mmCIF file of C-alpha atoms in Angstrom:
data_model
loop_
_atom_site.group_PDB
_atom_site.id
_atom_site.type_symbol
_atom_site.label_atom_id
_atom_site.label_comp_id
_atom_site.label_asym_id
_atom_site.label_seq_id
_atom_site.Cartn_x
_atom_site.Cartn_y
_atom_site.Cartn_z
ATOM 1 C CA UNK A 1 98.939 76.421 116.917
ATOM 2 C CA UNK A 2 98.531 80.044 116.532
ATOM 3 C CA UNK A 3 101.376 81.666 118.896
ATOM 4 C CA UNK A 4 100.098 83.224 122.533
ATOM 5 C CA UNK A 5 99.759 87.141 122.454
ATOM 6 C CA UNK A 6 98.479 87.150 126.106
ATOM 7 C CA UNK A 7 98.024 85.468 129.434
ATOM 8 C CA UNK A 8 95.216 85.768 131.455
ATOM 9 C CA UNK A 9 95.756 85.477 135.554
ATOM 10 C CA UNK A 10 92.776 84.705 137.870
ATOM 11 C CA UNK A 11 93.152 86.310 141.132
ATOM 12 C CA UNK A 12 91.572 83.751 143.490
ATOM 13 C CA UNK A 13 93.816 80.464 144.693
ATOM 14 C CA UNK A 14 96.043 81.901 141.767
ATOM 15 C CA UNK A 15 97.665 84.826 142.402
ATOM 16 C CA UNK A 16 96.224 84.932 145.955
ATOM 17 C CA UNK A 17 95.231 82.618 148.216
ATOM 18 C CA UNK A 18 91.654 82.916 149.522
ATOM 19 C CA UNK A 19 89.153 81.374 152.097
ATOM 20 C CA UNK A 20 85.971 81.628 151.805
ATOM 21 C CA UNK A 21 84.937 80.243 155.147
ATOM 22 C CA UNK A 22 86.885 82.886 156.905
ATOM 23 C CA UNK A 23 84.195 85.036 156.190
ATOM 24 C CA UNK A 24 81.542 83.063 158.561
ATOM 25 C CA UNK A 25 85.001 82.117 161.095
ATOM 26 C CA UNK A 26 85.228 86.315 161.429
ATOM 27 C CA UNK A 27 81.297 86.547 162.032
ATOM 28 C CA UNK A 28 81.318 83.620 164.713
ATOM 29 C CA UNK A 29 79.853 80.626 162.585
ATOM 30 C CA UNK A 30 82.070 77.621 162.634
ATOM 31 C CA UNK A 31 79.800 75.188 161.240
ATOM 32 C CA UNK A 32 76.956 74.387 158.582
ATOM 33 C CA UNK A 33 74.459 74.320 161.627
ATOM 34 C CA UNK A 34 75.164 77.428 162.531
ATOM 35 C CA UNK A 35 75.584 79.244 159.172
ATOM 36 C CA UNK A 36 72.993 77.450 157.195
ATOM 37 C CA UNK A 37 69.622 80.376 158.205
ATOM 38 C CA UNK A 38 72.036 82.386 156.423
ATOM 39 C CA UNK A 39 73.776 80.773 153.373
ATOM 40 C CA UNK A 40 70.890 81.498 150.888
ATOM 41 C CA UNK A 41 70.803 85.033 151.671
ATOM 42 C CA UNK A 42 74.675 85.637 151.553
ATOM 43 C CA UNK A 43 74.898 83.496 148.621
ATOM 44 C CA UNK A 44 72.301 85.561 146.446
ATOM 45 C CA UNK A 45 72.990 89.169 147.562
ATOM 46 C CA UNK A 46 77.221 88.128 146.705
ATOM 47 C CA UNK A 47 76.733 86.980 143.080
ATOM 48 C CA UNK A 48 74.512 90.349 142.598
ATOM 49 C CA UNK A 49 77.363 92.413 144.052
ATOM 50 C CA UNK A 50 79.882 90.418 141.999
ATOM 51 C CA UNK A 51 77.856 90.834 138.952
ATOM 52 C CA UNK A 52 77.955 94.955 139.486
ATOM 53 C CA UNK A 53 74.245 94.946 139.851
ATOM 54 C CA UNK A 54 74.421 96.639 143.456
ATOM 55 C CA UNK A 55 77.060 98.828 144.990
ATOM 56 C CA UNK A 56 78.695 98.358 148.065
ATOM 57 C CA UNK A 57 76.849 100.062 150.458
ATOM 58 C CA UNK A 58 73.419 98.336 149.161
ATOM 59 C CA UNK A 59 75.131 94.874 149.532
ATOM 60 C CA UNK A 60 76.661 95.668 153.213
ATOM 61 C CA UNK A 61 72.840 97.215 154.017
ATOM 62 C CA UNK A 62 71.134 93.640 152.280
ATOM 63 C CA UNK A 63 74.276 91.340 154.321
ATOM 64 C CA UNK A 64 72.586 93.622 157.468
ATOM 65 C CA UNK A 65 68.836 92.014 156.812
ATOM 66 C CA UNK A 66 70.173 88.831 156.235
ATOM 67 C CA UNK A 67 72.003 88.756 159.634
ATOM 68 C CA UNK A 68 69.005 89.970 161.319
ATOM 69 C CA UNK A 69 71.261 93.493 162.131
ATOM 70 C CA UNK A 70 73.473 91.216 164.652
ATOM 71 C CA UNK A 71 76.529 93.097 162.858
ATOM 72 C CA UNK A 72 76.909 96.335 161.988
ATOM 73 C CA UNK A 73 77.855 97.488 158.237
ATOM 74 C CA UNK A 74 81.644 98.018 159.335
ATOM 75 C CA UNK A 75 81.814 94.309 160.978
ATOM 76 C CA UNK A 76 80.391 92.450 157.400
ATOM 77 C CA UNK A 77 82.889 94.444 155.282
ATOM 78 C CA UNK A 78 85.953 93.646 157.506
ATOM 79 C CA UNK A 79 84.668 90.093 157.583
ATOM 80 C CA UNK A 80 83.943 89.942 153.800
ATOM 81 C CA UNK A 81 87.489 91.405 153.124
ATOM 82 C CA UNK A 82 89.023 88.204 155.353
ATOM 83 C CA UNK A 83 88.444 85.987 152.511
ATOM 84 C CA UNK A 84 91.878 87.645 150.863
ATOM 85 C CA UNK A 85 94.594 86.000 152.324
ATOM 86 C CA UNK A 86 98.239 86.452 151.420
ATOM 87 C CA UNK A 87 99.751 86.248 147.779
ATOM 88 C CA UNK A 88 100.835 82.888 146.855
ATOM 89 C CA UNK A 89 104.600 82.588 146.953
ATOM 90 C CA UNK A 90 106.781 82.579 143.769
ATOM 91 C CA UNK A 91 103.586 84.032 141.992
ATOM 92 C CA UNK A 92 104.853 87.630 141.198
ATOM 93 C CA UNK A 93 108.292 86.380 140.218
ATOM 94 C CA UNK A 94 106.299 83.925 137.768
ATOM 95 C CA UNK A 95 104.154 87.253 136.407
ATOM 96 C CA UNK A 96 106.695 89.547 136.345
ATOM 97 C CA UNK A 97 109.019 87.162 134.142
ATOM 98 C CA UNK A 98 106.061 86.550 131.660
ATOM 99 C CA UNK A 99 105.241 89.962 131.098
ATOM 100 C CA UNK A 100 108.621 90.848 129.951
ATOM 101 C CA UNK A 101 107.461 88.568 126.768
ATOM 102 C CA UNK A 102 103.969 88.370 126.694
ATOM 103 C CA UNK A 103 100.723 90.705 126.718
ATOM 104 C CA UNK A 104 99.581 89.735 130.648
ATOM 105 C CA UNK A 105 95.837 90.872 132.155
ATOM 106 C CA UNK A 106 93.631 89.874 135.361
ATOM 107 C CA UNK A 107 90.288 87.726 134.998
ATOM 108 C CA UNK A 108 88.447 87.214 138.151
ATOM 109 C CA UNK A 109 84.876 86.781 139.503
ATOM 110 C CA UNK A 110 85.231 89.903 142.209
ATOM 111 C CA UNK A 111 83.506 92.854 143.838
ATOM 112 C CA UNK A 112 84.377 96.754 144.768
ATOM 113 C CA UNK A 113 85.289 95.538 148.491
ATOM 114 C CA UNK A 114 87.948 93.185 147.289
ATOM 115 C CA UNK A 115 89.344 94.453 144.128
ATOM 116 C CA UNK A 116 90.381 97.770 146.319
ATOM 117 C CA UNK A 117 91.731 95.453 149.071
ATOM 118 C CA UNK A 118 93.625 93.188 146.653
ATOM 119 C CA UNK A 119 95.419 96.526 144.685
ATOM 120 C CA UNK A 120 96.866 97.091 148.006
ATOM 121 C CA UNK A 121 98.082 93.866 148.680
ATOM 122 C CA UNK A 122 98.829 92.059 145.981
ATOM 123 C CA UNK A 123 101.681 93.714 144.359
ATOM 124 C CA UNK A 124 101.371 91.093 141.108
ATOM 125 C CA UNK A 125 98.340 93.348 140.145
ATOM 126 C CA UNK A 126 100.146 96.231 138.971
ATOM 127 C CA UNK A 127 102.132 94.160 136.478
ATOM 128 C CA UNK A 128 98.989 93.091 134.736
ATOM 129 C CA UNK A 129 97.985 96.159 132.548
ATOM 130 C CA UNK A 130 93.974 94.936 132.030
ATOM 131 C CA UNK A 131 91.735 93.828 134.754
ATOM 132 C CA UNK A 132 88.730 92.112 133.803
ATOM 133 C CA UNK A 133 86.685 92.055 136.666
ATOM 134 C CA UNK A 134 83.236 90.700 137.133
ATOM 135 C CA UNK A 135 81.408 93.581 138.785
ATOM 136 C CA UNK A 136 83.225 96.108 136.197
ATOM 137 C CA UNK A 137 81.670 93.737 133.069
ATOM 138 C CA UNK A 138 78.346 92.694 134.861
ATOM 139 C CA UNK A 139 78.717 89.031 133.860
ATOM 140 C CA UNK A 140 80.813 86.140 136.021
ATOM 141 C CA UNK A 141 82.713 83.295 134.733
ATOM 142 C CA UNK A 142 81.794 80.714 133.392
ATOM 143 C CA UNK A 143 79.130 83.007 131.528
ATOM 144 C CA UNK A 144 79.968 83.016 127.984
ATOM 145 C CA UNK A 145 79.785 86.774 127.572
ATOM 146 C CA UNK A 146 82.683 87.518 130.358
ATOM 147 C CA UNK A 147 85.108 85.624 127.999
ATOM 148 C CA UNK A 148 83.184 87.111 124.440
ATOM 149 C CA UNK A 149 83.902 90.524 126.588
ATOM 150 C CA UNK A 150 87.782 89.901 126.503
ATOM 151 C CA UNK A 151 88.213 88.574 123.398
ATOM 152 C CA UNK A 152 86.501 91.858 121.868
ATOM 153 C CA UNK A 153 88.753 93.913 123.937
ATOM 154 C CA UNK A 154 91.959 92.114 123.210
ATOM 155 C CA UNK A 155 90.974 92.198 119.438
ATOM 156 C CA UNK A 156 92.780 89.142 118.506
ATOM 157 C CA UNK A 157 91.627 85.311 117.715
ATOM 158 C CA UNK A 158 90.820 83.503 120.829
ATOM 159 C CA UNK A 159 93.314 80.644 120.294
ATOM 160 C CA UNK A 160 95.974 83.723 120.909
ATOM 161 C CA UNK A 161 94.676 83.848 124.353
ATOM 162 C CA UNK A 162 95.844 81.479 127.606
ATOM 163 C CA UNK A 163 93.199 81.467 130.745
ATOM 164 C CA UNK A 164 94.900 80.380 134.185
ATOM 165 C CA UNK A 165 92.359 79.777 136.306
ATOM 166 C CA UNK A 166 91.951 76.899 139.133
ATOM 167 C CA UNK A 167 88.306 75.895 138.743
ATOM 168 C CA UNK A 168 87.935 73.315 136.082
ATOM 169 C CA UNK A 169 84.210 75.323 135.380
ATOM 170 C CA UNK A 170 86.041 78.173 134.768
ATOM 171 C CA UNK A 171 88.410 76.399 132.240
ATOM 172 C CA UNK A 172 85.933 74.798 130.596
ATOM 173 C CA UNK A 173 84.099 77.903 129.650
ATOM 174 C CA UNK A 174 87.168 79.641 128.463
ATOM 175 C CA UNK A 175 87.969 76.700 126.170
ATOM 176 C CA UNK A 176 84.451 76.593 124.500
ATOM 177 C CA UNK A 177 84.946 80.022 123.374
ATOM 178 C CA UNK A 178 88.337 78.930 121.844
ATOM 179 C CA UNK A 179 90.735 80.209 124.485
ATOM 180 C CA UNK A 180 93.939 78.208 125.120
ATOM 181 C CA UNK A 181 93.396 77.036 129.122
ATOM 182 C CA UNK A 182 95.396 75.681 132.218
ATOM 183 C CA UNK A 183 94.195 74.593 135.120
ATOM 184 C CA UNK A 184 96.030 75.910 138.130
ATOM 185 C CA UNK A 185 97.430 73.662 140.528
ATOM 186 C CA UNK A 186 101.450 75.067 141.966
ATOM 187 C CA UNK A 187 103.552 77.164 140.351
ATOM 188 C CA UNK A 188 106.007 74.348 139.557
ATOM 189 C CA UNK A 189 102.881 73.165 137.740
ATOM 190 C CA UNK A 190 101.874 76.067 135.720
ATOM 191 C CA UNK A 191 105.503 76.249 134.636
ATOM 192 C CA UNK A 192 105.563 72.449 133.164
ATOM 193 C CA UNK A 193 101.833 73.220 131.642
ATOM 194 C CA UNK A 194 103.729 76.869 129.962
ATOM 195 C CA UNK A 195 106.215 74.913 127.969
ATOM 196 C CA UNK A 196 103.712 72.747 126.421
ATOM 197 C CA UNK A 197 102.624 76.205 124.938
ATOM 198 C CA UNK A 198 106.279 76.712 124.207
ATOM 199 C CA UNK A 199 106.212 79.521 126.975
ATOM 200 C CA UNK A 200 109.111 79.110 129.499
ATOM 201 C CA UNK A 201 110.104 81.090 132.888
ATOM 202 C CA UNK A 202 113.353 80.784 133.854
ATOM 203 C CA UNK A 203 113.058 81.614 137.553
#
């Protein structure tokens, strides 16, 4: 096994912790009744802003239409920007450790409203020197071209590479391409699951 030049970190329920639901909790919509007129809508106009194909204020204007203007631009951002909750503990100890040793970066499926929110909370961030970001590459995991994107960039053989990520979609894409892959669980976990890559934290 060729040895690992670099780790790559989701953000989402792996760095941070994240809710999606909090988004329709901030808005007033506690269950699928009530969100359901909108779901479609959200759901489309989100993946285009993850994907970079719109910029923030034409997704927050779209979000408007879908909601019928009930809620003003300001309302869907700070409701959108809910779904970031607080870093998962033990996480930057775990990062900063590894990236004494290794090459570290950040993959996640993400958009302009987030991304700026996480760099100010998530202190983790700033030890990872590349961020790979959906809207910034215009393609989303599990896409083959988001991991072809980093393997170009890192410029090494894909087995040299180790995705973290805790959708098993996700994982499965990086692995067809190659990439070394660990499905996030706990930190406790991910630790076990590093030494079988003879990677080890002492924490």
């Amino acid at each position: 096994m060729n040895r690992i030049q670099t780790i790559l970190f989701d953000l989402g329920n792996v760095l941070a912790y994240i809710d999606f639901d909090a988004f329709w909790r901030s808005l007033g919509y506690f269950n699928q009744e009530e969100k359901s007129p909108y779901i479609d809508g959200y759901t489309q106009w989100t993946k285009r802003y993850e994907t970079g194909l719109i910029p923030t204020n034409e997704y927050l204007s779209e979000l408007n239409s879908v909601f019928s203007s009930k809620f003003t631009k300001t309302q869907l951002e700070a409701a959108f920007a809910n779904i970031m909750l607080e870093p998962i503990e033990r996480m930057y100890d775990l990062v900063e450790k590894i990236s004494q040793t290794y090459k570290t970066a950040l993959v996640s499926n993400t958009n302009d409203i987030h991304y700026s929110l996480s760099i100010q909370k998530y202190k983790a961030l700033s030890l990872l020197p590349k961020h790979y970001l959906s809207y910034k590459i215009q393609v989303m995991k599990p896409d083959k071209k988001f991991y072809d994107a980093i393997i170009k960039d890192q410029n090494v053989d894909p087995s040299q590479l180790l995705f973290i990520d805790d959708l098993q979609i996700n994982i499965d894409g990086a692995k067809y391409v190659g990439m070394n892959a660990i499905k996030y669980e706990n930190v406790n976990q991910l630790e076990v699951e590093f030494k079988k890559f003879g990677i080890v934290v002492e924490m």
